[in-house]
Amino acid sequence: MIRLIDVEKFYESGAGKTWVLRRINLEIREGDFITVMGPSGAGKSTLMGIIGMLDGAWKGEYHLFDNAVHKLDNRRRVELHKKYIGFVFQQYHLLDNLTVAENLDLPLSYRDIKKVEREGMVADILDRFQIVGKKSLFPNQLSGGQQQIVAVARAVIGRPKLILADEPTGSLHSSQGKMIMDLLRKLNSEGTTIIQVTHNNEWAAYGNRIIQLADGWIVDGQNTVGTVAAASQ
Amino acid sequence: MDKFLQDLKYGIRMLAKSPGFTAIAILTLALGIGANTAIFSVVNAELLRPLPFRDATRLVSVASTNSRTHAAAASLSYPDFLDLRAQNQVFENMAAYTDGSFTLTGIDQPAHIVGSSVTASLFDVLGVTPELGRTFLPDEDQPHRHSVILSHELWTSRFASDPHVIGRSIQLDKSAYTVVGVMPASFRYPLQRQTSTLWTTMAPLLESSDGVPSLGEQRGAHFLRSIARLKPGVTVPQAQAALDVITTSLAKQYPDTDKYWGAQVVAEQDRMTRTIRPALFVMMIAVGFVLLIACVNVANLLLARATARTREIAIRAALGAGRNRLIKQLLTESFVLALIAGGIGLLLAMWGSEILVRLSPEQLPRISEIHVDGWVMAFTLSLAMLTGFLFGLAPAMHVSHSSIVDALKEGALSVTASKERFGLRSSLVVVEMVLALVLLVSAGLLIRSLVRLQQVSPGFDPQNVMAASIDLPDAKYPDANKAEFYRNLLPKLQALPGVQSAAAIYPLPMGGDEIRTTFQLEGRPVSKSEEPVTSLRDITPNYFSTMRIPLLQGRDFDARDDAKSTPVVIINEALAQQTFPGENPIGKHIKPGISVGPGEAAMREIIGVVGNVKFSDLASEWLPESYVPVAQLPFGSMTLVVRSTQDAHAVVKMMTETVQSMDPDMPAYAPKTVAEYLEGTLSVPRFNTVLLALFAGLAMLLTAVGLYGVISYSVAQRTHEIGIRMALGAKPQDMMRLIVGQGMKLGLIGVGIGFAVAIALTHFLSSMLFGVSSTDPVSFAGVICLLMVVVLVACYVPARRAMRVDPMIALRHE
Ligand SMILES: Nc1ncnc2c1ncn2[C@@H]1O[C@H](COP(=O)(O)OP(=O)(O)OP(=O)(O)O)[C@@H](O)[C@H]1O
Ligand SMILES: [Mg+2]
């Protein structure tokens, strides 16, 4: 589904270049549940941004299904993003001025979907995430965990084939974190490919494959869940 | 459509969420739009919209000039008019007219009617047709044919819209006139504030009594205005050239009267707006500045908001909103903003143009045609929208799909981008300051001019003097009886309770009328065309004491000076100095070229010298003037002046009653205090000053808001920095200095540039200034101080916020 070949990214800094990602080679199959781990500053968020096509300034090859993303212009990338990807941000990034239902409707409103249909989809997702009662509340009327649930729901609503979740449980209490993770696992079992970033070994174990990043390099991308769990003990 | 509605809904909600921003943006734009639309509505009615006549661009005014006295735009005499009309090849037709006043009797109360005496050709020149009956026939200009055309208004108010009024005979000034037509309600001529309600032909002005040449027969008697219709394809300069040829030959033919005389052709619309045009031009520029400042302010507000919204836009982009979609959404918001502002602006414009009409001076002739103009409205609204669109799009400019990750990061804007934007916002504020300074200096100059003007002494004491006019119709009061009427009336007026003294004069100072005549000096004959000119006033005894004009030498007129005694004259200081420098004028003789009744003008003995008086307005120069007793120069129309001990208005009723007790058919009309007449001459400068001061104040307010916005935004941005500085030991005063210093720097740059621009621009105001130069240091210094104080205040409020920053909170905040 996704193939990255020698993807690199750097920032210009004063004298020279600061490398953030170095020669990333990665193959992701449909149905994978991948966990990206690594110390702070390793380049995890940067990698997610590139895969999610929220960042265009990098080198290398990126194939998504049959599309050579590195050759596409901005508009085509937006199209691809809309078609395949749902993104859950570390900091939720809900719009403060919109209600829960309106936040959920937002990605749909940017796709060519009829209003009635959209209303149905929003009602459906509210139901699935058990937040029907919150639909007319504004984000600042929700707890952090509830906000993250809405953020996940918003990533899912467009029925993306790939969900990118950057520390979706970052600031959550463990029981709320578990709820989010269970949700992701359920989506994965229904066929959605998932890439998550986490520092938490317990959540890492939800995936079937772990990629370790350090200083922009993939240091270990082939380990099974079991060995990582063992190594960390 | 569905998406548009969604954007609209969200846009309205965004605006409602930040009521401060929304209110200021809307109000700012609305004021700019409203002021511009109001002023332009006036400009449109006065200067741009063609006169309400057929092919109005072909209408020209023909006035006379005098190369010796440098008089321009003066009146024509009837014989000269007839020659011009007969000899020219450039006009289709040509007409002359003069304002007149008539007393209508025989219907209800006697009424004083403002009318015009016109040549029969007038209606043809204007290209108008009557509502009833016909217009004048050419031979109705001949003496003893008394015809009259009524205005629609007079026909409805006085004649109950009588459909059979045509052919009816009515009494004007005690003689019979036949109604031949009624003009439609839309017809107004002359186009002036107090317009005519009836029109008679020239006939009455051509009828001589006692075999003396009538007014209309004297080539030296300039009392007519003239309007002509150019033949198709003839231009104003061509017409001018053609008339020059005619006047040159007339000057040779009639050297006594026409030697220095010339004719001047001006487009009629230009003539009408001559006095008001420079002011309107200045106002247009001033409101243009205000609109510019308003737009700059809104741009500034939108830029500030753009920074705050970068995150929102980035999230939308991350969720799949394409660039076009984002732009559409931002445009929708700007659209809503501009639409609301436009709506309020329209209300302000309607209200503003009404106020303008109410404040407007007499010299604004076509106020009934002033209404809010759709095109102007559309223009200002689109300008406002353009501003909104341009700067409302700023947030979308900094977010493209390839940099969402960066945009979503905490600081949202990169340091360079935010510095860039602060720089842009600062330069916008500097622009505002420059514009505001130019307006403030202009307003300052006008205010100082007005003050100077008001300090000018008119030469008389205008307080507590009531003036009202009466007309003694020739038919009832032959010349021999006129003086007697005044001799009987004035003591009665003087005996009224509260009245100090009473007199009569024509023409009244500041009343707008003037009689000029040449005069001969006894023993110093010059050829007729070289004779000096004097303004002439016809008065009764006690006029000088009533008006408190000082008698410098000799004596006032009294009962001795009647029709049979030695002809006498009193001159003013200016005439004494001009004609008799270093000599005692008392006992000398002059002969002003004016007479009533049979015989030549009389050689008059100078019996007194009085102080100079401003006759047309306070800004004018002293004119050489002579006063003649009404007993020796009987005028039918005179203005009564009554000085009372208290409020002059209290005597109006008694005045009218006293006049009517002597002649029930005689109204005392147009009661107005002399102070009000004086005020009237100040109305144009006052109008200009009030308007410009208003716009300058508005500009200053908007600029203050703009500066405040920039500084307080920068304080908000620097909260973190300020927190660190304070944690490291900086005192609150240091923070105050830091912030105020930032604002003052902008202020000084703005004032510096503004000073240079103002110096370069204010000389355009010169024609509107009195007694101050266009680079008046007091105005400049005052305005600069004022503006710096405003800058200080606008910085102080945010600076106090900076002083109060709690380092702990500020640092945690990030
Ligand atoms: N705008 C920028 N300019 C320069 N360097 C940057 C910029 N943005 C990020 N970096 C650098 O890129 C590197 C990778 O950042 P990234 O956000 O991907 O780390 P991360 O692995 O997600 O860390 P964390 O676990 O703390 O979220 C960091 O070393 C950071 O300093
Ligand atoms: Mg990260």
PDB file of C-alpha atoms in Angstrom, chain B residues 73-194:
ATOM      1  CA  ALA B  73     -19.434  87.827 -13.617  1.00  0.00           C
ATOM      2  CA  ALA B  74     -21.355  91.082 -13.281  1.00  0.00           C
ATOM      3  CA  SER B  75     -24.777  91.933 -14.635  1.00  0.00           C
ATOM      4  CA  LEU B  76     -25.715  93.110 -18.117  1.00  0.00           C
ATOM      5  CA  SER B  77     -27.751  96.120 -19.144  1.00  0.00           C
ATOM      6  CA  TYR B  78     -30.834  95.498 -21.256  1.00  0.00           C
ATOM      7  CA  PRO B  79     -29.627  97.487 -24.307  1.00  0.00           C
ATOM      8  CA  ASP B  80     -26.309  95.584 -24.259  1.00  0.00           C
ATOM      9  CA  PHE B  81     -28.219  92.320 -23.918  1.00  0.00           C
ATOM     10  CA  LEU B  82     -30.404  93.182 -26.898  1.00  0.00           C
ATOM     11  CA  ASP B  83     -27.350  93.985 -29.011  1.00  0.00           C
ATOM     12  CA  LEU B  84     -25.597  90.758 -28.005  1.00  0.00           C
ATOM     13  CA  ARG B  85     -28.705  88.781 -28.810  1.00  0.00           C
ATOM     14  CA  ALA B  86     -29.279  90.449 -32.142  1.00  0.00           C
ATOM     15  CA  GLN B  87     -25.695  90.341 -33.378  1.00  0.00           C
ATOM     16  CA  ASN B  88     -24.427  86.911 -32.308  1.00  0.00           C
ATOM     17  CA  GLN B  89     -24.370  83.844 -34.570  1.00  0.00           C
ATOM     18  CA  VAL B  90     -23.430  81.347 -31.860  1.00  0.00           C
ATOM     19  CA  PHE B  91     -26.565  81.090 -29.765  1.00  0.00           C
ATOM     20  CA  GLU B  92     -29.818  79.427 -30.716  1.00  0.00           C
ATOM     21  CA  ASN B  93     -31.507  81.820 -28.360  1.00  0.00           C
ATOM     22  CA  MET B  94     -30.611  84.064 -25.473  1.00  0.00           C
ATOM     23  CA  ALA B  95     -32.581  85.232 -22.443  1.00  0.00           C
ATOM     24  CA  ALA B  96     -32.152  87.651 -19.561  1.00  0.00           C
ATOM     25  CA  TYR B  97     -33.717  87.721 -16.134  1.00  0.00           C
ATOM     26  CA  THR B  98     -33.562  89.523 -12.827  1.00  0.00           C
ATOM     27  CA  ASP B  99     -34.912  88.674  -9.404  1.00  0.00           C
ATOM     28  CA  GLY B 100     -37.842  90.719  -8.346  1.00  0.00           C
ATOM     29  CA  SER B 101     -40.231  90.936  -5.487  1.00  0.00           C
ATOM     30  CA  PHE B 102     -43.928  91.470  -5.920  1.00  0.00           C
ATOM     31  CA  THR B 103     -46.815  92.121  -3.624  1.00  0.00           C
ATOM     32  CA  LEU B 104     -49.780  90.000  -4.585  1.00  0.00           C
ATOM     33  CA  THR B 105     -53.067  91.519  -3.480  1.00  0.00           C
ATOM     34  CA  GLY B 106     -56.706  90.745  -4.031  1.00  0.00           C
ATOM     35  CA  ILE B 107     -56.406  87.141  -2.821  1.00  0.00           C
ATOM     36  CA  ASP B 108     -56.620  86.441   0.931  1.00  0.00           C
ATOM     37  CA  GLN B 109     -53.842  88.282   2.731  1.00  0.00           C
ATOM     38  CA  PRO B 110     -51.492  90.488   0.740  1.00  0.00           C
ATOM     39  CA  ALA B 111     -48.448  88.352   0.077  1.00  0.00           C
ATOM     40  CA  HIS B 112     -44.883  89.132  -0.750  1.00  0.00           C
ATOM     41  CA  ILE B 113     -43.854  86.976  -3.678  1.00  0.00           C
ATOM     42  CA  VAL B 114     -40.364  86.254  -4.903  1.00  0.00           C
ATOM     43  CA  GLY B 115     -40.469  86.286  -8.662  1.00  0.00           C
ATOM     44  CA  SER B 116     -38.405  87.089 -11.692  1.00  0.00           C
ATOM     45  CA  SER B 117     -38.672  89.516 -14.537  1.00  0.00           C
ATOM     46  CA  VAL B 118     -37.568  87.578 -17.587  1.00  0.00           C
ATOM     47  CA  THR B 119     -37.335  88.042 -21.301  1.00  0.00           C
ATOM     48  CA  ALA B 120     -40.007  86.115 -23.188  1.00  0.00           C
ATOM     49  CA  SER B 121     -37.264  83.932 -24.659  1.00  0.00           C
ATOM     50  CA  LEU B 122     -36.290  82.353 -21.303  1.00  0.00           C
ATOM     51  CA  PHE B 123     -38.596  79.346 -21.512  1.00  0.00           C
ATOM     52  CA  ASP B 124     -37.488  78.626 -25.053  1.00  0.00           C
ATOM     53  CA  VAL B 125     -33.814  78.812 -24.042  1.00  0.00           C
ATOM     54  CA  LEU B 126     -34.411  76.369 -21.190  1.00  0.00           C
ATOM     55  CA  GLY B 127     -36.529  74.123 -23.392  1.00  0.00           C
ATOM     56  CA  VAL B 128     -39.445  73.785 -20.999  1.00  0.00           C
ATOM     57  CA  THR B 129     -43.179  73.608 -21.614  1.00  0.00           C
ATOM     58  CA  PRO B 130     -45.913  74.792 -19.269  1.00  0.00           C
ATOM     59  CA  GLU B 131     -48.348  72.596 -17.388  1.00  0.00           C
ATOM     60  CA  LEU B 132     -51.223  74.886 -18.328  1.00  0.00           C
ATOM     61  CA  GLY B 133     -51.557  77.641 -20.898  1.00  0.00           C
ATOM     62  CA  ARG B 134     -48.480  78.859 -22.750  1.00  0.00           C
ATOM     63  CA  THR B 135     -45.160  80.557 -22.170  1.00  0.00           C
ATOM     64  CA  PHE B 136     -44.521  84.189 -23.166  1.00  0.00           C
ATOM     65  CA  LEU B 137     -44.811  85.445 -26.734  1.00  0.00           C
ATOM     66  CA  PRO B 138     -41.923  87.578 -28.032  1.00  0.00           C
ATOM     67  CA  ASP B 139     -43.998  90.740 -28.197  1.00  0.00           C
ATOM     68  CA  GLU B 140     -44.954  90.440 -24.529  1.00  0.00           C
ATOM     69  CA  ASP B 141     -41.561  92.005 -23.764  1.00  0.00           C
ATOM     70  CA  GLN B 142     -42.942  95.287 -25.107  1.00  0.00           C
ATOM     71  CA  PRO B 143     -43.964  97.940 -22.540  1.00  0.00           C
ATOM     72  CA  HIS B 144     -47.498  97.878 -21.123  1.00  0.00           C
ATOM     73  CA  ARG B 145     -48.113  94.180 -21.884  1.00  0.00           C
ATOM     74  CA  HIS B 146     -48.458  92.759 -18.406  1.00  0.00           C
ATOM     75  CA  SER B 147     -48.423  88.960 -18.492  1.00  0.00           C
ATOM     76  CA  VAL B 148     -47.466  86.547 -15.776  1.00  0.00           C
ATOM     77  CA  ILE B 149     -46.660  82.829 -15.542  1.00  0.00           C
ATOM     78  CA  LEU B 150     -47.286  81.093 -12.221  1.00  0.00           C
ATOM     79  CA  SER B 151     -45.277  78.328 -10.630  1.00  0.00           C
ATOM     80  CA  HIS B 152     -47.100  75.126  -9.815  1.00  0.00           C
ATOM     81  CA  GLU B 153     -46.587  75.884  -6.141  1.00  0.00           C
ATOM     82  CA  LEU B 154     -48.102  79.356  -6.290  1.00  0.00           C
ATOM     83  CA  TRP B 155     -50.955  78.057  -8.435  1.00  0.00           C
ATOM     84  CA  THR B 156     -51.848  75.404  -5.848  1.00  0.00           C
ATOM     85  CA  SER B 157     -51.244  77.494  -2.742  1.00  0.00           C
ATOM     86  CA  ARG B 158     -52.814  80.782  -3.800  1.00  0.00           C
ATOM     87  CA  PHE B 159     -55.146  79.822  -6.607  1.00  0.00           C
ATOM     88  CA  ALA B 160     -56.447  76.482  -5.302  1.00  0.00           C
ATOM     89  CA  SER B 161     -55.214  74.810  -8.504  1.00  0.00           C
ATOM     90  CA  ASP B 162     -57.939  76.652 -10.417  1.00  0.00           C
ATOM     91  CA  PRO B 163     -58.038  75.005 -13.865  1.00  0.00           C
ATOM     92  CA  HIS B 164     -59.485  78.211 -15.325  1.00  0.00           C
ATOM     93  CA  VAL B 165     -56.714  80.437 -14.029  1.00  0.00           C
ATOM     94  CA  ILE B 166     -55.461  81.080 -17.569  1.00  0.00           C
ATOM     95  CA  GLY B 167     -56.669  84.467 -18.715  1.00  0.00           C
ATOM     96  CA  ARG B 168     -57.458  85.565 -15.185  1.00  0.00           C
ATOM     97  CA  SER B 169     -56.227  88.990 -14.106  1.00  0.00           C
ATOM     98  CA  ILE B 170     -54.277  89.277 -10.851  1.00  0.00           C
ATOM     99  CA  GLN B 171     -52.948  92.268  -8.893  1.00  0.00           C
ATOM    100  CA  LEU B 172     -49.175  92.534  -8.572  1.00  0.00           C
ATOM    101  CA  ASP B 173     -47.816  95.702  -6.988  1.00  0.00           C
ATOM    102  CA  LYS B 174     -51.241  97.223  -7.514  1.00  0.00           C
ATOM    103  CA  SER B 175     -51.277  96.755 -11.269  1.00  0.00           C
ATOM    104  CA  ALA B 176     -53.114  94.130 -13.291  1.00  0.00           C
ATOM    105  CA  TYR B 177     -51.336  91.147 -14.858  1.00  0.00           C
ATOM    106  CA  THR B 178     -52.896  88.442 -17.031  1.00  0.00           C
ATOM    107  CA  VAL B 179     -52.043  84.849 -16.183  1.00  0.00           C
ATOM    108  CA  VAL B 180     -50.918  83.137 -19.394  1.00  0.00           C
ATOM    109  CA  GLY B 181     -49.424  79.901 -18.050  1.00  0.00           C
ATOM    110  CA  VAL B 182     -48.618  77.626 -15.138  1.00  0.00           C
ATOM    111  CA  MET B 183     -45.286  75.806 -15.012  1.00  0.00           C
ATOM    112  CA  PRO B 184     -45.016  72.161 -13.889  1.00  0.00           C
ATOM    113  CA  ALA B 185     -44.015  71.381 -10.302  1.00  0.00           C
ATOM    114  CA  SER B 186     -40.583  70.167 -11.347  1.00  0.00           C
ATOM    115  CA  PHE B 187     -39.645  73.488 -12.940  1.00  0.00           C
ATOM    116  CA  ARG B 188     -37.422  75.752 -10.903  1.00  0.00           C
ATOM    117  CA  TYR B 189     -35.671  78.819 -12.224  1.00  0.00           C
ATOM    118  CA  PRO B 190     -33.402  80.468 -11.267  1.00  0.00           C
ATOM    119  CA  LEU B 191     -31.872  77.410  -9.601  1.00  0.00           C
ATOM    120  CA  GLN B 192     -31.249  78.957  -6.218  1.00  0.00           C
ATOM    121  CA  ARG B 193     -32.361  78.275  -2.686  1.00  0.00           C
ATOM    122  CA  GLN B 194     -35.213  80.759  -2.673  1.00  0.00           C
TER     123      GLN B 194
END
